[in-house]
Amino acid sequence: MPELPEVETVKNVLQPRLVGKKIVGVDINNGAVIADAASEFVERLNGQAFSDIERRGKFLIFRFASGDGLVVHLRMTGCLTLQSAQSPTEKHTHVAIKFDGGDELRYSDVRRFGKLSYVESGALEELDGVRRLGVEPFDVTVEYLKSKICRSKKPIKSLLMEQGIIAGIGNIYSDEILFAAKINPRRAGASLSDGELLRLCKAIPEQLAYYIEKNKVSFEEYAESNGKSYRNTPYLRVYGKANMPCPHCGAPLIGDRIGGRSYVYCPNCQK
DNA sequence: GTCGATGTTATCAA
DNA sequence: TTTGATAACATCGA
């Protein structure tokens, strides 16, 4: 499900409620979502106290007072909620991290693509995936972007989704970014002019910041929807809107596929 | 019942 | 080098 704006929402919702909480137990219903052995995972989490939450790309990094950490990637359908231990559990809840106050952090994931990894202090950045990430979208410069894509024949949409170039952009927001920058998703990276690179470089942080803002939800609202309350989808301009009128020029938006991923663009506005 | 698609990513073959 | 298929898995809609 989530790309950077949604992961940012999860972080913002959980942060104030989670920091300071001490783990008194861990229930694992399905060890498939744990990177290492389940028993070891439980043992190491026990007694840890949360000190902070960070987001890096689409990864959530929970820091403990001990210096160790818990790294979570939600992939397609992963979901984290903080709930009372008494509240009914969803069908696909695989892990429950229990606190002394009687509530628990639950990880549910219908398709089980997501992963939870316990990481020792100092080894956080070396975790596979995290280690290979490119810059955060808010730190992209024209020079950086140019250096990464100017020799590539790959479609710019695919390049935007490469986590090793820019961390956090997926299928939805690559469509939205390219629409905002008025660039055809199929254009080869190497074919972009300096002017187009500039537009792209501006659109990347602007679009993500816009959708983070539109996605702000209260803790209660988030909990109520079992962590599925992503409120920014009504504001999407092209993703999932094939055949509907372009919000800019009114021409019908076109749906197509690149490398197995569907995308939508306006043939009139995006050259 | 079947097929295709779904917001992710690692890996492998051509 | 790069592109596409595949695999992990469950669910939904046509």
mmCIF file of C-alpha atoms (C1' of nucleotides) in Angstrom:
data_model
loop_
_atom_site.group_PDB
_atom_site.id
_atom_site.type_symbol
_atom_site.label_atom_id
_atom_site.label_comp_id
_atom_site.label_asym_id
_atom_site.label_seq_id
_atom_site.Cartn_x
_atom_site.Cartn_y
_atom_site.Cartn_z
ATOM 1 C CA MET A 1 0.000 0.000 0.000
ATOM 2 C CA PRO A 2 2.156 2.782 1.231
ATOM 3 C CA GLU A 3 4.656 5.055 -0.404
ATOM 4 C CA LEU A 4 6.547 7.822 1.320
ATOM 5 C CA PRO A 5 3.580 10.079 2.257
ATOM 6 C CA GLU A 6 1.678 7.183 3.812
ATOM 7 C CA VAL A 7 4.711 5.909 5.707
ATOM 8 C CA GLU A 8 5.278 9.440 6.957
ATOM 9 C CA THR A 9 1.688 9.451 8.204
ATOM 10 C CA VAL A 10 2.211 6.225 10.107
ATOM 11 C CA LYS A 11 5.315 7.674 11.705
ATOM 12 C CA ASN A 12 3.568 10.895 12.699
ATOM 13 C CA VAL A 13 0.569 9.102 14.143
ATOM 14 C CA LEU A 14 2.549 6.584 16.182
ATOM 15 C CA GLN A 15 5.435 8.770 17.330
ATOM 16 C CA PRO A 16 3.826 10.687 20.207
ATOM 17 C CA ARG A 17 2.028 7.626 21.544
ATOM 18 C CA LEU A 18 4.849 5.162 21.249
ATOM 19 C CA VAL A 19 7.891 7.002 22.530
ATOM 20 C CA GLY A 20 8.622 5.992 26.108
ATOM 21 C CA LYS A 21 6.598 2.801 25.998
ATOM 22 C CA LYS A 22 8.249 -0.326 27.318
ATOM 23 C CA ILE A 23 7.798 -3.727 25.720
ATOM 24 C CA VAL A 24 6.587 -6.435 28.110
ATOM 25 C CA GLY A 25 5.859 -9.160 25.592
ATOM 26 C CA VAL A 26 5.565 -10.076 21.941
ATOM 27 C CA ASP A 27 2.996 -12.377 20.319
ATOM 28 C CA ILE A 28 3.799 -13.846 16.934
ATOM 29 C CA ASN A 29 1.025 -15.499 14.972
ATOM 30 C CA ASN A 30 2.952 -15.771 11.739
ATOM 31 C CA GLY A 31 6.727 -15.704 11.705
ATOM 32 C CA ALA A 32 6.848 -15.209 7.933
ATOM 33 C CA VAL A 33 7.012 -11.446 8.385
ATOM 34 C CA ILE A 34 9.978 -11.597 10.749
ATOM 35 C CA ALA A 35 13.384 -11.347 9.085
ATOM 36 C CA ASP A 36 15.118 -13.599 11.619
ATOM 37 C CA ALA A 37 14.073 -16.452 13.878
ATOM 38 C CA ALA A 38 10.885 -15.592 15.730
ATOM 39 C CA SER A 39 12.116 -16.729 19.135
ATOM 40 C CA GLU A 40 15.215 -14.567 18.901
ATOM 41 C CA PHE A 41 13.093 -11.625 17.730
ATOM 42 C CA VAL A 42 10.846 -11.892 20.783
ATOM 43 C CA GLU A 43 13.741 -12.316 23.158
ATOM 44 C CA ARG A 44 15.530 -9.224 21.934
ATOM 45 C CA LEU A 45 12.459 -6.985 21.878
ATOM 46 C CA ASN A 46 11.473 -7.863 25.425
ATOM 47 C CA GLY A 47 12.210 -5.057 27.852
ATOM 48 C CA GLN A 48 13.141 -2.500 25.190
ATOM 49 C CA ALA A 49 11.762 1.035 25.427
ATOM 50 C CA PHE A 50 10.966 3.133 22.352
ATOM 51 C CA SER A 51 12.942 6.342 22.143
ATOM 52 C CA ASP A 52 12.173 7.576 18.629
ATOM 53 C CA ILE A 53 10.720 6.785 15.203
ATOM 54 C CA GLU A 54 12.303 7.751 11.902
ATOM 55 C CA ARG A 55 11.330 7.280 8.303
ATOM 56 C CA ARG A 56 13.886 6.569 5.610
ATOM 57 C CA GLY A 57 12.403 6.131 2.144
ATOM 58 C CA LYS A 58 9.535 3.709 2.704
ATOM 59 C CA PHE A 59 11.211 2.183 5.772
ATOM 60 C CA LEU A 60 10.146 2.892 9.327
ATOM 61 C CA ILE A 61 12.944 2.781 11.879
ATOM 62 C CA PHE A 62 11.965 2.404 15.514
ATOM 63 C CA ARG A 63 14.796 3.295 17.864
ATOM 64 C CA PHE A 64 15.125 1.919 21.353
ATOM 65 C CA ALA A 65 16.779 3.514 24.350
ATOM 66 C CA SER A 66 19.376 0.737 24.175
ATOM 67 C CA GLY A 67 20.486 1.961 20.745
ATOM 68 C CA ASP A 68 19.102 -1.096 18.967
ATOM 69 C CA GLY A 69 16.252 -0.718 16.515
ATOM 70 C CA LEU A 70 13.306 -2.283 14.758
ATOM 71 C CA VAL A 71 13.107 -1.723 11.002
ATOM 72 C CA VAL A 72 9.753 -2.206 9.283
ATOM 73 C CA HIS A 73 8.921 -2.191 5.586
ATOM 74 C CA LEU A 74 5.193 -2.377 4.838
ATOM 75 C CA ARG A 75 5.575 -3.361 1.173
ATOM 76 C CA MET A 76 2.106 -3.706 -0.387
ATOM 77 C CA THR A 77 -0.324 -4.326 2.439
ATOM 78 C CA GLY A 78 1.570 -4.002 5.700
ATOM 79 C CA CYS A 79 -0.098 -1.997 8.422
ATOM 80 C CA LEU A 80 0.858 -0.836 11.934
ATOM 81 C CA THR A 81 -1.641 0.166 14.583
ATOM 82 C CA LEU A 82 -1.504 0.936 18.271
ATOM 83 C CA GLN A 83 -4.555 -0.499 19.966
ATOM 84 C CA SER A 84 -5.935 -1.719 23.227
ATOM 85 C CA ALA A 85 -5.056 -5.367 23.784
ATOM 86 C CA GLN A 86 -8.789 -5.968 24.254
ATOM 87 C CA SER A 87 -9.864 -4.633 20.876
ATOM 88 C CA PRO A 88 -10.674 -7.332 18.308
ATOM 89 C CA THR A 89 -7.764 -8.365 16.123
ATOM 90 C CA GLU A 90 -7.916 -8.373 12.373
ATOM 91 C CA LYS A 91 -7.632 -11.610 10.462
ATOM 92 C CA HIS A 92 -4.139 -10.902 9.181
ATOM 93 C CA THR A 93 -2.494 -9.619 12.335
ATOM 94 C CA HIS A 94 0.831 -11.420 12.485
ATOM 95 C CA VAL A 95 2.687 -9.684 15.311
ATOM 96 C CA ALA A 96 1.624 -7.910 18.500
ATOM 97 C CA ILE A 97 4.169 -5.985 20.562
ATOM 98 C CA LYS A 98 2.685 -5.528 24.037
ATOM 99 C CA PHE A 99 3.246 -2.670 26.447
ATOM 100 C CA ASP A 100 2.926 -2.264 30.159
ATOM 101 C CA GLY A 101 -0.078 0.047 29.837
ATOM 102 C CA GLY A 102 -2.246 -2.707 28.327
ATOM 103 C CA ASP A 103 -2.086 -1.623 24.718
ATOM 104 C CA GLU A 104 -0.106 -3.128 21.860
ATOM 105 C CA LEU A 105 1.478 -2.309 18.525
ATOM 106 C CA ARG A 106 0.022 -4.632 15.917
ATOM 107 C CA TYR A 107 1.469 -5.545 12.569
ATOM 108 C CA SER A 108 -1.046 -6.822 10.041
ATOM 109 C CA ASP A 109 -0.310 -7.657 6.439
ATOM 110 C CA VAL A 110 -2.722 -9.427 4.105
ATOM 111 C CA ARG A 111 -0.166 -10.422 1.508
ATOM 112 C CA ARG A 112 2.728 -10.881 3.936
ATOM 113 C CA PHE A 113 5.289 -9.156 1.733
ATOM 114 C CA GLY A 114 6.329 -6.814 4.524
ATOM 115 C CA LYS A 115 9.231 -7.443 6.892
ATOM 116 C CA LEU A 116 10.176 -6.665 10.474
ATOM 117 C CA SER A 117 13.881 -6.755 11.291
ATOM 118 C CA TYR A 118 15.509 -6.381 14.666
ATOM 119 C CA VAL A 119 18.802 -4.565 14.229
ATOM 120 C CA GLU A 120 21.672 -4.128 16.656
ATOM 121 C CA SER A 121 22.899 -0.698 17.524
ATOM 122 C CA GLY A 122 25.213 0.580 14.820
ATOM 123 C CA ALA A 123 24.013 -1.928 12.241
ATOM 124 C CA LEU A 124 20.866 0.010 11.368
ATOM 125 C CA GLU A 125 22.163 1.594 8.217
ATOM 126 C CA GLU A 126 23.743 -1.638 7.042
ATOM 127 C CA LEU A 127 20.463 -3.467 6.769
ATOM 128 C CA ASP A 128 19.818 -4.693 3.242
ATOM 129 C CA GLY A 129 17.575 -2.261 1.497
ATOM 130 C CA VAL A 130 18.267 0.638 3.840
ATOM 131 C CA ARG A 131 21.926 0.554 2.920
ATOM 132 C CA ARG A 132 21.220 0.836 -0.790
ATOM 133 C CA LEU A 133 18.795 3.745 -0.590
ATOM 134 C CA GLY A 134 19.406 6.924 -2.543
ATOM 135 C CA VAL A 135 18.728 10.426 -1.218
ATOM 136 C CA GLU A 136 15.469 11.508 0.369
ATOM 137 C CA PRO A 137 13.208 13.285 -2.149
ATOM 138 C CA PHE A 138 13.531 16.520 -0.190
ATOM 139 C CA ASP A 139 17.305 16.520 -0.703
ATOM 140 C CA VAL A 140 17.332 16.007 -4.468
ATOM 141 C CA THR A 141 19.355 18.556 -6.417
ATOM 142 C CA VAL A 142 19.385 19.010 -10.178
ATOM 143 C CA GLU A 143 23.031 17.966 -10.246
ATOM 144 C CA TYR A 144 22.342 14.783 -8.314
ATOM 145 C CA LEU A 145 19.350 13.861 -10.433
ATOM 146 C CA LYS A 146 21.210 14.573 -13.639
ATOM 147 C CA SER A 147 24.212 12.490 -12.597
ATOM 148 C CA LYS A 148 21.958 9.534 -11.823
ATOM 149 C CA ILE A 149 19.814 9.526 -14.954
ATOM 150 C CA CYS A 150 21.634 11.356 -17.730
ATOM 151 C CA ARG A 151 23.189 8.200 -19.137
ATOM 152 C CA SER A 152 20.140 5.983 -18.750
ATOM 153 C CA LYS A 153 17.819 4.831 -21.500
ATOM 154 C CA LYS A 154 15.302 3.614 -18.963
ATOM 155 C CA PRO A 155 11.919 5.341 -18.813
ATOM 156 C CA ILE A 156 11.919 8.221 -16.355
ATOM 157 C CA LYS A 157 8.998 6.648 -14.489
ATOM 158 C CA SER A 158 11.077 3.547 -13.737
ATOM 159 C CA LEU A 159 14.035 5.685 -12.692
ATOM 160 C CA LEU A 160 11.874 7.680 -10.273
ATOM 161 C CA MET A 161 10.765 4.446 -8.649
ATOM 162 C CA GLU A 162 14.309 3.146 -8.168
ATOM 163 C CA GLN A 163 14.923 3.333 -4.430
ATOM 164 C CA GLY A 164 18.677 3.518 -4.993
ATOM 165 C CA ILE A 165 18.302 6.848 -6.794
ATOM 166 C CA ILE A 166 15.570 8.530 -4.753
ATOM 167 C CA ALA A 167 14.083 6.821 -1.710
ATOM 168 C CA GLY A 168 10.340 6.629 -1.199
ATOM 169 C CA ILE A 169 8.659 7.110 -4.586
ATOM 170 C CA GLY A 170 6.397 4.323 -5.882
ATOM 171 C CA ASN A 171 3.809 3.822 -8.571
ATOM 172 C CA ILE A 172 1.294 6.425 -7.443
ATOM 173 C CA TYR A 173 3.578 9.350 -6.802
ATOM 174 C CA SER A 174 5.806 8.771 -9.817
ATOM 175 C CA ASP A 175 2.661 9.300 -11.916
ATOM 176 C CA GLU A 176 1.709 12.416 -9.968
ATOM 177 C CA ILE A 177 5.222 13.859 -10.078
ATOM 178 C CA LEU A 178 5.528 13.363 -13.833
ATOM 179 C CA PHE A 179 2.129 14.923 -14.400
ATOM 180 C CA ALA A 180 3.123 17.952 -12.321
ATOM 181 C CA ALA A 181 6.431 18.221 -14.213
ATOM 182 C CA LYS A 182 4.669 17.752 -17.579
ATOM 183 C CA ILE A 183 6.952 14.911 -18.632
ATOM 184 C CA ASN A 184 5.878 11.752 -20.449
ATOM 185 C CA PRO A 185 6.611 8.719 -18.214
ATOM 186 C CA ARG A 186 8.201 6.842 -21.127
ATOM 187 C CA ARG A 187 10.841 9.430 -21.844
ATOM 188 C CA ALA A 188 14.356 8.036 -21.450
ATOM 189 C CA GLY A 189 16.288 9.502 -18.535
ATOM 190 C CA ALA A 190 19.034 10.622 -20.888
ATOM 191 C CA SER A 191 16.574 12.499 -23.102
ATOM 192 C CA LEU A 192 15.485 15.045 -20.496
ATOM 193 C CA SER A 193 16.521 18.645 -21.157
ATOM 194 C CA ASP A 194 17.949 20.861 -18.429
ATOM 195 C CA GLY A 195 14.619 22.646 -18.234
ATOM 196 C CA GLU A 196 12.776 19.377 -17.747
ATOM 197 C CA LEU A 197 15.240 18.234 -15.107
ATOM 198 C CA LEU A 198 14.618 21.471 -13.264
ATOM 199 C CA ARG A 199 10.846 20.984 -13.398
ATOM 200 C CA LEU A 200 11.219 17.415 -12.208
ATOM 201 C CA CYS A 201 13.528 18.408 -9.398
ATOM 202 C CA LYS A 202 10.968 20.933 -8.215
ATOM 203 C CA ALA A 203 7.978 18.614 -8.597
ATOM 204 C CA ILE A 204 9.483 15.769 -6.552
ATOM 205 C CA PRO A 205 9.566 17.479 -3.129
ATOM 206 C CA GLU A 206 6.528 19.640 -3.890
ATOM 207 C CA GLN A 207 4.243 16.753 -4.753
ATOM 208 C CA LEU A 208 5.355 14.596 -1.838
ATOM 209 C CA ALA A 209 5.023 17.474 0.626
ATOM 210 C CA TYR A 210 1.566 18.238 -0.768
ATOM 211 C CA TYR A 211 0.359 14.672 -0.284
ATOM 212 C CA ILE A 212 1.908 14.379 3.169
ATOM 213 C CA GLU A 213 -0.074 17.481 4.095
ATOM 214 C CA LYS A 214 -3.287 16.168 2.537
ATOM 215 C CA ASN A 215 -2.823 12.867 4.322
ATOM 216 C CA LYS A 216 -2.720 14.204 7.857
ATOM 217 C CA VAL A 217 -5.009 12.183 10.115
ATOM 218 C CA SER A 218 -5.664 12.140 13.829
ATOM 219 C CA PHE A 219 -4.607 9.199 15.942
ATOM 220 C CA GLU A 220 -8.266 8.352 16.580
ATOM 221 C CA GLU A 221 -9.166 8.428 12.913
ATOM 222 C CA TYR A 222 -6.163 6.306 12.056
ATOM 223 C CA ALA A 223 -6.956 3.771 14.759
ATOM 224 C CA GLU A 224 -10.626 3.712 13.804
ATOM 225 C CA SER A 225 -9.805 2.649 10.263
ATOM 226 C CA ASN A 226 -7.254 0.075 11.466
ATOM 227 C CA GLY A 227 -4.453 2.104 9.977
ATOM 228 C CA LYS A 228 -5.994 2.301 6.550
ATOM 229 C CA SER A 229 -7.129 5.894 6.747
ATOM 230 C CA TYR A 230 -5.111 7.399 3.960
ATOM 231 C CA ARG A 231 -6.963 10.581 3.150
ATOM 232 C CA ASN A 232 -4.957 11.892 0.252
ATOM 233 C CA THR A 233 -6.308 9.664 -2.516
ATOM 234 C CA PRO A 234 -9.144 12.084 -3.373
ATOM 235 C CA TYR A 235 -6.459 14.573 -4.306
ATOM 236 C CA LEU A 236 -4.640 12.377 -6.806
ATOM 237 C CA ARG A 237 -4.799 13.911 -10.254
ATOM 238 C CA VAL A 238 -3.879 11.087 -12.630
ATOM 239 C CA TYR A 239 -3.152 7.809 -10.818
ATOM 240 C CA GLY A 240 -6.020 5.372 -11.331
ATOM 241 C CA LYS A 241 -7.876 7.830 -13.547
ATOM 242 C CA ALA A 242 -7.381 6.376 -17.032
ATOM 243 C CA ASN A 243 -9.978 7.596 -19.534
ATOM 244 C CA MET A 244 -11.068 10.418 -17.253
ATOM 245 C CA PRO A 245 -10.497 14.027 -18.284
ATOM 246 C CA CYS A 246 -7.117 15.573 -17.608
ATOM 247 C CA PRO A 247 -7.503 18.053 -14.716
ATOM 248 C CA HIS A 248 -5.421 20.530 -16.687
ATOM 249 C CA CYS A 249 -6.567 20.347 -20.321
ATOM 250 C CA GLY A 250 -9.607 18.073 -20.260
ATOM 251 C CA ALA A 251 -8.248 15.544 -22.771
ATOM 252 C CA PRO A 252 -8.818 11.904 -21.804
ATOM 253 C CA LEU A 253 -6.015 10.489 -19.659
ATOM 254 C CA ILE A 254 -4.305 7.409 -21.056
ATOM 255 C CA GLY A 255 -3.510 4.224 -19.149
ATOM 256 C CA ASP A 256 -0.586 2.019 -20.180
ATOM 257 C CA ARG A 257 2.120 -0.208 -18.680
ATOM 258 C CA ILE A 258 5.852 0.127 -18.183
ATOM 259 C CA GLY A 259 7.773 -2.876 -16.913
ATOM 260 C CA GLY A 260 4.686 -4.564 -15.537
ATOM 261 C CA ARG A 261 3.443 -1.468 -13.693
ATOM 262 C CA SER A 262 0.377 0.404 -14.821
ATOM 263 C CA TYR A 263 0.530 4.154 -15.161
ATOM 264 C CA VAL A 264 -1.652 7.032 -16.281
ATOM 265 C CA TYR A 265 -0.675 10.224 -18.058
ATOM 266 C CA CYS A 266 -2.018 13.020 -20.218
ATOM 267 C CA PRO A 267 -0.735 12.725 -23.801
ATOM 268 C CA ASN A 268 -1.488 16.388 -24.330
ATOM 269 C CA CYS A 269 0.228 17.898 -21.268
ATOM 270 C CA GLN A 270 3.078 15.425 -20.835
ATOM 271 C CA LYS A 271 5.475 15.478 -23.768
ATOM 272 C "C1'" DG B 1 -14.308 -21.094 -11.349
ATOM 273 C "C1'" DT B 2 -10.856 -18.262 -13.827
ATOM 274 C "C1'" DC B 3 -8.199 -14.356 -15.003
ATOM 275 C "C1'" DG B 4 -6.058 -10.120 -14.206
ATOM 276 C "C1'" DA B 5 -4.830 -6.558 -11.314
ATOM 277 C "C1'" DT B 6 -3.238 -4.441 -6.752
ATOM 278 C "C1'" DG B 7 0.259 1.139 -3.570
ATOM 279 C "C1'" DT B 8 6.822 -3.464 -3.352
ATOM 280 C "C1'" DT B 9 11.103 -5.369 -4.207
ATOM 281 C "C1'" DA B 10 14.784 -9.026 -4.969
ATOM 282 C "C1'" DT B 11 16.322 -12.067 -8.283
ATOM 283 C "C1'" DC B 12 17.063 -14.322 -12.598
ATOM 284 C "C1'" DA B 13 17.131 -14.908 -17.663
ATOM 285 C "C1'" DA B 14 17.399 -13.146 -22.162
ATOM 286 C "C1'" DT C 1 23.000 -2.502 -19.318
ATOM 287 C "C1'" DT C 2 18.383 -3.127 -19.318
ATOM 288 C "C1'" DT C 3 14.054 -5.174 -19.821
ATOM 289 C "C1'" DG C 4 10.745 -8.355 -18.624
ATOM 290 C "C1'" DA C 5 9.201 -12.277 -16.179
ATOM 291 C "C1'" DT C 6 8.730 -14.442 -11.732
ATOM 292 C "C1'" DA C 7 8.099 -15.050 -7.045
ATOM 293 C "C1'" DA C 8 6.535 -13.998 -2.472
ATOM 294 C "C1'" DC C 9 0.607 -13.811 -1.080
ATOM 295 C "C1'" DA C 10 -4.420 -12.730 -0.548
ATOM 296 C "C1'" DT C 11 -8.361 -10.439 -2.171
ATOM 297 C "C1'" DC C 12 -11.495 -8.228 -5.270
ATOM 298 C "C1'" DG C 13 -13.979 -7.503 -9.418
ATOM 299 C "C1'" DA C 14 -15.128 -8.633 -14.099
#
